[in-house]
mmCIF file of N, CA and C in Angstrom:
data_model
loop_
_atom_site.group_PDB
_atom_site.id
_atom_site.type_symbol
_atom_site.label_atom_id
_atom_site.label_comp_id
_atom_site.label_asym_id
_atom_site.label_seq_id
_atom_site.Cartn_x
_atom_site.Cartn_y
_atom_site.Cartn_z
ATOM 1 N N MET Q 1 50.886 76.838 208.271
ATOM 2 C CA MET Q 1 51.938 77.225 206.999
ATOM 3 C C MET Q 1 50.412 78.358 206.716
ATOM 4 N N THR Q 2 51.443 79.112 206.302
ATOM 5 C CA THR Q 2 51.268 80.489 204.766
ATOM 6 C C THR Q 2 50.814 80.059 203.751
ATOM 7 N N SER Q 3 50.089 81.323 203.403
ATOM 8 C CA SER Q 3 50.001 81.022 201.744
ATOM 9 C C SER Q 3 49.976 82.138 201.805
ATOM 10 N N TYR Q 4 51.259 83.224 200.472
ATOM 11 C CA TYR Q 4 51.285 84.161 200.433
ATOM 12 C C TYR Q 4 52.004 84.019 198.774
ATOM 13 N N ALA Q 5 51.949 85.400 197.991
ATOM 14 C CA ALA Q 5 52.513 85.721 196.571
ATOM 15 C C ALA Q 5 54.020 86.391 197.541
ATOM 16 N N GLN Q 6 54.658 86.148 196.625
ATOM 17 C CA GLN Q 6 56.455 86.183 196.772
ATOM 18 C C GLN Q 6 56.533 87.042 195.598
ATOM 19 N N ASP Q 7 58.343 88.060 196.260
ATOM 20 C CA ASP Q 7 58.230 88.689 194.835
ATOM 21 C C ASP Q 7 59.628 87.929 195.031
ATOM 22 N N PRO Q 8 59.971 86.758 193.087
ATOM 23 C CA PRO Q 8 60.389 85.644 192.840
ATOM 24 C C PRO Q 8 61.866 86.531 192.896
ATOM 25 N N GLY Q 9 62.063 87.615 193.017
ATOM 26 C CA GLY Q 9 63.660 88.285 193.013
ATOM 27 C C GLY Q 9 64.256 88.054 194.783
ATOM 28 N N ALA Q 10 63.128 88.400 195.465
ATOM 29 C CA ALA Q 10 63.066 88.773 197.068
ATOM 30 C C ALA Q 10 62.463 87.348 197.707
ATOM 31 N N PRO Q 11 62.818 86.114 197.757
ATOM 32 C CA PRO Q 11 61.796 85.490 198.364
ATOM 33 C C PRO Q 11 61.905 85.361 199.637
ATOM 34 N N ASP Q 12 60.948 85.173 200.478
ATOM 35 C CA ASP Q 12 60.838 84.915 202.254
ATOM 36 C C ASP Q 12 62.441 83.904 202.379
ATOM 37 N N PRO Q 13 62.632 83.137 203.310
ATOM 38 C CA PRO Q 13 63.910 81.952 203.209
ATOM 39 C C PRO Q 13 62.843 80.889 203.397
ATOM 40 N N SER Q 14 61.438 81.131 204.169
ATOM 41 C CA SER Q 14 60.570 79.392 204.222
ATOM 42 C C SER Q 14 60.868 79.293 201.989
ATOM 43 N N PHE Q 15 60.531 80.079 201.930
ATOM 44 C CA PHE Q 15 59.710 79.925 200.867
ATOM 45 C C PHE Q 15 61.799 79.452 199.623
ATOM 46 N N LEU Q 16 62.186 79.883 199.551
ATOM 47 C CA LEU Q 16 63.548 79.901 198.925
ATOM 48 C C LEU Q 16 64.177 78.895 199.819
ATOM 49 N N SER Q 17 63.641 78.356 200.849
ATOM 50 C CA SER Q 17 63.817 76.802 201.715
ATOM 51 C C SER Q 17 63.727 75.940 201.317
ATOM 52 N N PHE Q 18 62.151 76.251 201.155
ATOM 53 C CA PHE Q 18 61.281 75.105 200.281
ATOM 54 C C PHE Q 18 61.745 74.353 198.578
ATOM 55 N N TRP Q 19 62.578 75.640 198.303
ATOM 56 C CA TRP Q 19 63.047 75.969 196.408
ATOM 57 C C TRP Q 19 64.439 75.208 196.475
ATOM 58 N N ARG Q 20 64.568 74.978 197.540
ATOM 59 C CA ARG Q 20 66.654 73.996 198.066
ATOM 60 C C ARG Q 20 66.347 73.101 198.650
ATOM 61 N N GLU Q 21 65.089 72.296 198.161
ATOM 62 C CA GLU Q 21 65.199 71.233 199.183
ATOM 63 C C GLU Q 21 65.454 70.142 197.578
ATOM 64 N N ARG Q 22 65.300 68.787 197.268
ATOM 65 C CA ARG Q 22 64.800 68.358 196.766
ATOM 66 C C ARG Q 22 63.635 67.253 196.305
ATOM 67 N N HIS Q 23 63.187 68.282 194.765
ATOM 68 C CA HIS Q 23 61.788 67.709 194.845
ATOM 69 C C HIS Q 23 61.258 67.707 193.235
ATOM 70 N N LEU Q 24 60.777 66.205 192.904
ATOM 71 C CA LEU Q 24 60.098 67.138 191.322
ATOM 72 C C LEU Q 24 59.511 67.848 190.598
ATOM 73 N N CYS Q 25 59.598 67.586 189.935
ATOM 74 C CA CYS Q 25 58.315 69.145 189.408
ATOM 75 C C CYS Q 25 58.009 69.408 188.788
ATOM 76 N N THR Q 26 56.668 70.286 188.463
ATOM 77 C CA THR Q 26 56.023 69.956 186.758
ATOM 78 C C THR Q 26 57.040 71.421 186.435
ATOM 79 N N LEU Q 27 57.032 71.559 184.686
ATOM 80 C CA LEU Q 27 56.595 72.530 184.298
ATOM 81 C C LEU Q 27 55.387 72.665 183.566
ATOM 82 N N THR Q 28 55.056 73.517 182.925
ATOM 83 C CA THR Q 28 52.925 73.745 182.423
ATOM 84 C C THR Q 28 53.267 74.633 181.007
ATOM 85 N N THR Q 29 53.461 73.960 179.756
ATOM 86 C CA THR Q 29 54.054 74.820 178.730
ATOM 87 C C THR Q 29 52.660 75.130 177.951
ATOM 88 N N PRO Q 30 52.756 75.892 177.190
ATOM 89 C CA PRO Q 30 51.152 76.203 176.181
ATOM 90 C C PRO Q 30 51.418 75.089 174.786
ATOM 91 N N ARG Q 31 50.264 74.750 174.777
ATOM 92 C CA ARG Q 31 50.981 73.760 173.406
ATOM 93 C C ARG Q 31 49.956 75.041 172.316
ATOM 94 N N PRO Q 32 50.399 74.506 171.051
ATOM 95 C CA PRO Q 32 50.498 75.011 169.919
ATOM 96 C C PRO Q 32 48.887 76.134 169.698
ATOM 97 N N ASP Q 33 48.266 74.958 169.834
ATOM 98 C CA ASP Q 33 46.672 75.309 170.034
ATOM 99 C C ASP Q 33 45.777 75.861 171.992
ATOM 100 N N GLY Q 34 46.702 76.185 172.364
ATOM 101 C CA GLY Q 34 46.242 77.092 173.475
ATOM 102 C C GLY Q 34 46.494 75.741 174.875
ATOM 103 N N SER Q 35 45.905 74.798 174.322
ATOM 104 C CA SER Q 35 45.706 73.692 175.385
ATOM 105 C C SER Q 35 47.602 73.399 176.661
ATOM 106 N N PRO Q 36 47.245 74.200 178.086
ATOM 107 C CA PRO Q 36 48.735 73.283 178.026
ATOM 108 C C PRO Q 36 49.064 71.578 178.586
ATOM 109 N N HIS Q 37 50.383 71.749 178.324
ATOM 110 C CA HIS Q 37 51.361 71.067 178.515
ATOM 111 C C HIS Q 37 52.496 70.461 179.880
ATOM 112 N N VAL Q 38 51.606 69.555 180.555
ATOM 113 C CA VAL Q 38 52.515 69.938 181.642
ATOM 114 C C VAL Q 38 52.935 67.754 181.514
ATOM 115 N N VAL Q 39 54.258 68.189 182.463
ATOM 116 C CA VAL Q 39 55.429 67.118 182.461
ATOM 117 C C VAL Q 39 56.137 67.620 183.507
ATOM 118 N N PRO Q 40 56.325 66.278 184.399
ATOM 119 C CA PRO Q 40 57.538 66.500 185.599
ATOM 120 C C PRO Q 40 59.136 67.015 184.728
ATOM 121 N N VAL Q 41 59.634 67.952 186.033
ATOM 122 C CA VAL Q 41 61.078 68.618 185.133
ATOM 123 C C VAL Q 41 61.661 68.368 187.038
ATOM 124 N N GLY Q 42 62.860 68.295 187.032
ATOM 125 C CA GLY Q 42 63.359 69.340 187.603
ATOM 126 C C GLY Q 42 64.225 70.645 187.847
ATOM 127 N N VAL Q 43 63.473 71.862 188.542
ATOM 128 C CA VAL Q 43 63.975 73.289 188.591
ATOM 129 C C VAL Q 43 64.479 73.529 189.637
ATOM 130 N N THR Q 44 65.993 74.001 188.521
ATOM 131 C CA THR Q 44 66.400 75.146 189.616
ATOM 132 C C THR Q 44 65.932 76.810 189.755
ATOM 133 N N TYR Q 45 65.912 77.220 191.196
ATOM 134 C CA TYR Q 45 65.457 78.874 190.916
ATOM 135 C C TYR Q 45 67.244 79.462 191.845
ATOM 136 N N ASP Q 46 66.786 80.855 190.845
ATOM 137 C CA ASP Q 46 68.146 81.332 191.608
ATOM 138 C C ASP Q 46 67.398 82.927 191.198
ATOM 139 N N PRO Q 47 66.733 83.252 192.292
ATOM 140 C CA PRO Q 47 66.185 84.744 192.767
ATOM 141 C C PRO Q 47 66.425 85.906 192.094
ATOM 142 N N GLU Q 48 68.120 85.702 192.822
ATOM 143 C CA GLU Q 48 69.633 87.008 192.936
ATOM 144 C C GLU Q 48 68.849 87.128 190.818
ATOM 145 N N ALA Q 49 69.198 86.052 190.180
ATOM 146 C CA ALA Q 49 68.619 86.830 188.365
ATOM 147 C C ALA Q 49 67.135 86.425 187.609
ATOM 148 N N ARG Q 50 66.134 86.098 189.050
ATOM 149 C CA ARG Q 50 64.977 86.068 188.965
ATOM 150 C C ARG Q 50 64.636 85.027 187.621
ATOM 151 N N LEU Q 51 65.640 84.176 188.048
ATOM 152 C CA LEU Q 51 65.356 82.479 186.567
ATOM 153 C C LEU Q 51 65.367 81.449 187.637
ATOM 154 N N ALA Q 52 64.133 80.649 186.364
ATOM 155 C CA ALA Q 52 64.060 79.095 187.066
ATOM 156 C C ALA Q 52 64.281 78.647 185.632
ATOM 157 N N ARG Q 53 65.382 77.700 186.077
ATOM 158 C CA ARG Q 53 65.505 76.721 185.327
ATOM 159 C C ARG Q 53 66.032 75.319 184.763
ATOM 160 N N VAL Q 54 65.272 74.668 183.475
ATOM 161 C CA VAL Q 54 64.886 73.014 183.250
ATOM 162 C C VAL Q 54 66.080 72.678 182.187
ATOM 163 N N ILE Q 55 66.955 71.313 182.286
ATOM 164 C CA ILE Q 55 67.978 70.927 181.508
ATOM 165 C C ILE Q 55 66.757 70.272 180.683
ATOM 166 N N THR Q 56 66.706 70.391 179.326
ATOM 167 C CA THR Q 56 65.816 69.301 178.466
ATOM 168 C C THR Q 56 67.203 69.387 177.141
ATOM 169 N N SER Q 57 66.172 68.196 176.127
ATOM 170 C CA SER Q 57 66.684 67.419 174.751
ATOM 171 C C SER Q 57 66.234 69.236 174.879
ATOM 172 N N ARG Q 58 66.635 69.857 172.676
ATOM 173 C CA ARG Q 58 65.634 70.357 172.027
ATOM 174 C C ARG Q 58 64.997 69.722 171.556
ATOM 175 N N THR Q 59 64.833 68.046 171.493
ATOM 176 C CA THR Q 59 64.127 67.744 171.199
ATOM 177 C C THR Q 59 62.844 68.025 171.510
ATOM 178 N N SER Q 60 62.852 67.833 172.552
ATOM 179 C CA SER Q 60 61.683 67.666 173.402
ATOM 180 C C SER Q 60 59.983 68.157 173.125
ATOM 181 N N ALA Q 61 59.146 67.821 173.664
ATOM 182 C CA ALA Q 61 58.348 68.765 173.367
ATOM 183 C C ALA Q 61 58.029 70.283 173.361
ATOM 184 N N LYS Q 62 58.501 70.492 175.535
ATOM 185 C CA LYS Q 62 58.066 71.556 176.150
ATOM 186 C C LYS Q 62 59.167 72.573 175.561
ATOM 187 N N ALA Q 63 60.518 72.121 175.290
ATOM 188 C CA ALA Q 63 61.693 73.037 173.897
ATOM 189 C C ALA Q 63 60.466 73.826 173.372
ATOM 190 N N ARG Q 64 60.261 72.700 172.122
ATOM 191 C CA ARG Q 64 59.519 72.791 170.636
ATOM 192 C C ARG Q 64 58.372 73.963 171.226
ATOM 193 N N HIS Q 65 57.010 73.041 172.428
ATOM 194 C CA HIS Q 65 56.079 74.126 172.940
ATOM 195 C C HIS Q 65 56.722 76.100 172.461
ATOM 196 N N VAL Q 66 58.009 75.827 174.247
ATOM 197 C CA VAL Q 66 58.537 77.265 174.128
ATOM 198 C C VAL Q 66 58.825 78.165 172.566
ATOM 199 N N LEU Q 67 59.298 77.330 171.739
ATOM 200 C CA LEU Q 67 59.752 77.804 170.862
ATOM 201 C C LEU Q 67 59.319 78.159 169.879
ATOM 202 N N ALA Q 68 57.941 77.623 169.464
ATOM 203 C CA ALA Q 68 56.333 77.256 169.022
ATOM 204 C C ALA Q 68 56.260 78.681 169.514
ATOM 205 N N ALA Q 69 56.844 79.454 170.422
ATOM 206 C CA ALA Q 69 55.781 81.180 171.523
ATOM 207 C C ALA Q 69 56.656 82.473 170.681
ATOM 208 N N GLY Q 70 58.400 81.965 169.530
ATOM 209 C CA GLY Q 70 58.311 83.138 169.168
ATOM 210 C C GLY Q 70 59.541 84.058 169.780
ATOM 211 N N GLU Q 71 59.880 84.772 169.533
ATOM 212 C CA GLU Q 71 60.836 85.322 170.476
ATOM 213 C C GLU Q 71 60.396 86.750 171.584
ATOM 214 N N ASN Q 72 58.941 86.240 172.047
ATOM 215 C CA ASN Q 72 58.840 87.409 173.248
ATOM 216 C C ASN Q 72 59.062 86.059 174.285
ATOM 217 N N GLY Q 73 58.827 84.637 173.246
ATOM 218 C CA GLY Q 73 58.937 84.145 174.265
ATOM 219 C C GLY Q 73 57.148 83.241 175.628
ATOM 220 N N ALA Q 74 57.638 82.712 176.064
ATOM 221 C CA ALA Q 74 56.308 81.433 176.414
ATOM 222 C C ALA Q 74 55.824 81.854 177.549
ATOM 223 N N ALA Q 75 54.336 82.254 178.258
ATOM 224 C CA ALA Q 75 54.186 82.104 179.431
ATOM 225 C C ALA Q 75 54.172 80.657 180.109
ATOM 226 N N VAL Q 76 54.963 80.888 181.146
ATOM 227 C CA VAL Q 76 54.950 79.615 181.493
ATOM 228 C C VAL Q 76 54.469 78.886 182.897
ATOM 229 N N ALA Q 77 54.573 78.363 183.610
ATOM 230 C CA ALA Q 77 54.641 78.373 184.954
ATOM 231 C C ALA Q 77 55.654 76.919 185.951
ATOM 232 N N VAL Q 78 56.270 76.537 187.243
ATOM 233 C CA VAL Q 78 56.787 75.330 187.291
ATOM 234 C C VAL Q 78 55.964 75.273 188.616
ATOM 235 N N CYS Q 79 56.005 74.414 189.115
ATOM 236 C CA CYS Q 79 55.203 74.023 190.767
ATOM 237 C C CYS Q 79 55.825 72.375 190.764
ATOM 238 N N GLN Q 80 55.835 72.326 192.871
ATOM 239 C CA GLN Q 80 56.724 71.823 193.339
ATOM 240 C C GLN Q 80 55.726 71.484 194.317
ATOM 241 N N VAL Q 81 55.516 70.251 195.322
ATOM 242 C CA VAL Q 81 54.495 69.365 196.042
ATOM 243 C C VAL Q 81 55.116 68.546 196.651
ATOM 244 N N ASP Q 82 55.281 69.720 198.039
ATOM 245 C CA ASP Q 82 55.167 68.504 199.479
ATOM 246 C C ASP Q 82 54.110 68.426 200.157
ATOM 247 N N GLY Q 83 53.731 67.002 200.006
ATOM 248 C CA GLY Q 83 51.844 67.052 200.991
ATOM 249 C C GLY Q 83 50.822 68.298 200.625
ATOM 250 N N ARG Q 84 50.630 68.434 202.052
ATOM 251 C CA ARG Q 84 50.626 69.784 201.759
ATOM 252 C C ARG Q 84 50.742 70.946 201.038
ATOM 253 N N ARG Q 85 52.507 70.949 201.207
ATOM 254 C CA ARG Q 85 53.299 72.607 200.941
ATOM 255 C C ARG Q 85 53.619 72.340 199.375
ATOM 256 N N TRP Q 86 53.797 73.511 198.458
ATOM 257 C CA TRP Q 86 53.060 73.711 197.408
ATOM 258 C C TRP Q 86 54.200 75.016 197.037
ATOM 259 N N ALA Q 87 54.502 75.341 196.071
ATOM 260 C CA ALA Q 87 55.052 76.740 195.273
ATOM 261 C C ALA Q 87 54.915 76.648 194.173
ATOM 262 N N THR Q 88 54.833 77.532 193.729
ATOM 263 C CA THR Q 88 55.148 78.119 192.073
ATOM 264 C C THR Q 88 55.901 79.221 191.834
ATOM 265 N N LEU Q 89 56.656 78.903 190.368
ATOM 266 C CA LEU Q 89 57.476 80.220 189.788
ATOM 267 C C LEU Q 89 56.266 80.613 188.330
ATOM 268 N N GLU Q 90 56.199 81.338 188.489
ATOM 269 C CA GLU Q 90 55.580 81.642 186.240
ATOM 270 C C GLU Q 90 56.672 82.881 185.851
ATOM 271 N N GLY Q 91 56.779 82.690 184.596
ATOM 272 C CA GLY Q 91 57.327 83.433 183.693
ATOM 273 C C GLY Q 91 57.689 83.674 182.555
ATOM 274 N N ARG Q 92 57.758 84.471 181.649
ATOM 275 C CA ARG Q 92 58.377 84.298 180.129
ATOM 276 C C ARG Q 92 59.538 83.603 179.673
ATOM 277 N N ALA Q 93 59.377 82.206 178.966
ATOM 278 C CA ALA Q 93 60.198 81.210 179.140
ATOM 279 C C ALA Q 93 61.111 81.304 177.587
ATOM 280 N N HIS Q 94 62.397 81.145 177.640
ATOM 281 C CA HIS Q 94 63.432 80.604 176.145
ATOM 282 C C HIS Q 94 63.772 79.745 175.803
ATOM 283 N N VAL Q 95 63.800 78.661 175.095
ATOM 284 C CA VAL Q 95 65.792 77.992 174.881
ATOM 285 C C VAL Q 95 66.355 78.392 174.871
ATOM 286 N N ARG Q 96 67.675 78.435 175.480
ATOM 287 C CA ARG Q 96 69.260 78.909 175.691
ATOM 288 C C ARG Q 96 69.949 78.076 174.619
ATOM 289 N N THR Q 97 70.638 77.775 174.293
ATOM 290 C CA THR Q 97 71.529 77.245 173.724
ATOM 291 C C THR Q 97 72.922 77.307 174.461
ATOM 292 N N GLU Q 98 72.959 78.463 174.556
ATOM 293 C CA GLU Q 98 74.884 78.715 174.660
ATOM 294 C C GLU Q 98 75.188 77.965 175.719
ATOM 295 N N PRO Q 99 76.687 77.313 175.410
ATOM 296 C CA PRO Q 99 77.324 76.406 176.463
ATOM 297 C C PRO Q 99 77.849 76.960 177.619
ATOM 298 N N GLU Q 100 77.619 78.135 177.940
ATOM 299 C CA GLU Q 100 77.752 78.466 178.849
ATOM 300 C C GLU Q 100 76.704 78.608 179.850
ATOM 301 N N ARG Q 101 75.543 78.780 179.135
ATOM 302 C CA ARG Q 101 73.646 78.525 179.844
ATOM 303 C C ARG Q 101 73.817 77.344 180.353
ATOM 304 N N VAL Q 102 74.083 76.444 178.982
ATOM 305 C CA VAL Q 102 73.347 75.058 179.988
ATOM 306 C C VAL Q 102 74.387 74.607 180.221
ATOM 307 N N ALA Q 103 75.882 74.209 180.690
ATOM 308 C CA ALA Q 103 76.436 74.318 181.612
ATOM 309 C C ALA Q 103 75.696 75.024 182.524
ATOM 310 N N GLU Q 104 75.707 76.632 182.857
ATOM 311 C CA GLU Q 104 75.117 76.744 184.252
ATOM 312 C C GLU Q 104 74.145 75.637 184.887
ATOM 313 N N ALA Q 105 73.141 76.029 184.341
ATOM 314 C CA ALA Q 105 72.024 74.900 184.568
ATOM 315 C C ALA Q 105 72.651 74.195 185.049
ATOM 316 N N VAL Q 106 72.903 72.953 183.970
ATOM 317 C CA VAL Q 106 73.893 71.490 185.137
ATOM 318 C C VAL Q 106 74.606 71.010 186.123
ATOM 319 N N ARG Q 107 75.294 72.631 185.875
ATOM 320 C CA ARG Q 107 75.854 72.952 187.816
ATOM 321 C C ARG Q 107 74.839 72.685 188.404
ATOM 322 N N ARG Q 108 73.897 73.545 187.825
ATOM 323 C CA ARG Q 108 72.930 73.935 188.952
ATOM 324 C C ARG Q 108 71.586 72.679 189.230
ATOM 325 N N TYR Q 109 70.969 72.387 188.705
ATOM 326 C CA TYR Q 109 70.732 70.627 188.779
ATOM 327 C C TYR Q 109 71.552 69.982 189.375
ATOM 328 N N ALA Q 110 72.685 69.384 189.568
ATOM 329 C CA ALA Q 110 73.869 68.758 189.614
ATOM 330 C C ALA Q 110 73.595 69.080 191.554
ATOM 331 N N GLU Q 111 73.913 70.086 191.461
ATOM 332 C CA GLU Q 111 73.345 70.699 193.440
ATOM 333 C C GLU Q 111 72.348 69.774 193.969
ATOM 334 N N ARG Q 112 71.439 70.497 193.101
ATOM 335 C CA ARG Q 112 70.035 70.618 193.819
ATOM 336 C C ARG Q 112 69.482 69.022 193.673
ATOM 337 N N TYR Q 113 69.812 68.037 192.280
ATOM 338 C CA TYR Q 113 69.238 66.723 192.900
ATOM 339 C C TYR Q 113 70.339 65.915 193.167
ATOM 340 N N GLU Q 114 71.838 66.483 193.702
ATOM 341 C CA GLU Q 114 72.214 65.221 194.107
ATOM 342 C C GLU Q 114 73.103 64.884 193.316
ATOM 343 N N ARG Q 115 72.619 64.731 191.030
ATOM 344 C CA ARG Q 115 73.243 64.097 190.550
ATOM 345 C C ARG Q 115 73.899 64.833 189.854
ATOM 346 N N THR Q 116 74.307 64.292 188.765
ATOM 347 C CA THR Q 116 74.413 65.015 187.684
ATOM 348 C C THR Q 116 74.259 64.005 186.217
ATOM 349 N N PRO Q 117 72.897 65.426 184.739
ATOM 350 C CA PRO Q 117 72.946 64.052 184.416
ATOM 351 C C PRO Q 117 74.598 64.190 183.104
ATOM 352 N N ALA Q 118 73.845 62.472 182.252
ATOM 353 C CA ALA Q 118 74.208 61.954 181.386
ATOM 354 C C ALA Q 118 74.439 63.013 180.718
ATOM 355 N N PRO Q 119 75.837 63.324 180.035
ATOM 356 C CA PRO Q 119 76.155 63.599 178.737
ATOM 357 C C PRO Q 119 74.806 63.269 177.443
ATOM 358 N N ASN Q 120 74.466 64.931 177.019
ATOM 359 C CA ASN Q 120 74.388 65.443 175.788
ATOM 360 C C ASN Q 120 74.249 65.921 174.664
ATOM 361 N N PRO Q 121 74.464 65.655 173.696
ATOM 362 C CA PRO Q 121 75.036 66.306 173.244
ATOM 363 C C PRO Q 121 73.642 67.385 172.581
ATOM 364 N N LEU Q 122 72.800 67.536 172.697
ATOM 365 C CA LEU Q 122 70.745 68.186 172.251
ATOM 366 C C LEU Q 122 70.947 69.040 173.678
ATOM 367 N N ARG Q 123 71.333 68.645 174.189
ATOM 368 C CA ARG Q 123 71.048 69.451 175.506
ATOM 369 C C ARG Q 123 70.965 71.150 175.932
ATOM 370 N N VAL Q 124 69.552 71.865 176.103
ATOM 371 C CA VAL Q 124 70.023 72.780 176.415
ATOM 372 C C VAL Q 124 69.043 73.511 176.898
ATOM 373 N N VAL Q 125 68.989 74.283 177.308
ATOM 374 C CA VAL Q 125 68.260 74.743 179.192
ATOM 375 C C VAL Q 125 67.065 75.647 178.767
ATOM 376 N N ILE Q 126 65.831 75.616 179.014
ATOM 377 C CA ILE Q 126 64.616 76.995 179.625
ATOM 378 C C ILE Q 126 64.573 77.141 180.459
ATOM 379 N N GLU Q 127 64.838 78.251 180.046
ATOM 380 C CA GLU Q 127 65.361 79.606 181.207
ATOM 381 C C GLU Q 127 63.942 80.381 181.337
ATOM 382 N N ILE Q 128 63.555 80.560 182.544
ATOM 383 C CA ILE Q 128 62.157 81.196 182.905
ATOM 384 C C ILE Q 128 61.927 82.683 183.507
ATOM 385 N N SER Q 129 62.222 84.235 182.397
ATOM 386 C CA SER Q 129 62.484 84.715 183.726
ATOM 387 C C SER Q 129 61.324 85.153 184.286
ATOM 388 N N LEU Q 130 61.899 84.944 186.006
ATOM 389 C CA LEU Q 130 60.187 85.573 185.708
ATOM 390 C C LEU Q 130 59.371 86.285 186.886
ATOM 391 N N THR Q 131 57.898 86.175 186.925
ATOM 392 C CA THR Q 131 57.461 87.016 186.981
ATOM 393 C C THR Q 131 56.333 87.287 188.514
ATOM 394 N N GLY Q 132 56.778 86.100 189.062
ATOM 395 C CA GLY Q 132 55.981 85.533 190.032
ATOM 396 C C GLY Q 132 55.956 84.140 191.004
ATOM 397 N N ALA Q 133 55.826 84.514 191.760
ATOM 398 C CA ALA Q 133 56.050 83.695 192.843
ATOM 399 C C ALA Q 133 54.862 83.597 194.404
ATOM 400 N N MET Q 134 54.054 82.194 194.431
ATOM 401 C CA MET Q 134 52.702 82.215 195.279
ATOM 402 C C MET Q 134 53.314 80.627 195.628
ATOM 403 N N GLY Q 135 53.457 80.304 196.899
ATOM 404 C CA GLY Q 135 53.222 79.199 198.118
ATOM 405 C C GLY Q 135 52.044 79.143 198.742
ATOM 406 N N HIS Q 136 52.593 78.392 199.645
ATOM 407 C CA HIS Q 136 52.166 77.919 200.434
ATOM 408 C C HIS Q 136 52.576 76.371 201.058
ATOM 409 N N PHE Q 137 53.338 77.020 202.011
ATOM 410 C CA PHE Q 137 54.709 76.439 202.918
ATOM 411 C C PHE Q 137 54.657 75.972 204.534
#
């Protein structure tokens, strides 16, 4: 196994391959008091756009935490683990409500997780502009 930092916009093939496998992930967002809020999520990784995406309801705590961070976004991390293998993506998160952004996030989720999520009129996408990546795989 190798452990090292990655360029989130140009990852090596093994890092990208691990992110294309179907894994449950975690998203860590800051609460208003600064403490971490960690929840299980599905994540999609788009290195060409330097984005990770998480679909959720606009009423979820994770969406509220990102919104509370203001226009500069929230510093967040997503991580996935499979035994001794793990990978983390870090960046600034913003909640997006534009229908085309939400649809793209749903499409990517359905592709990675091999299921289309049920319709949700409150659905938004948390887009994470990636600034760092690392892993052990």
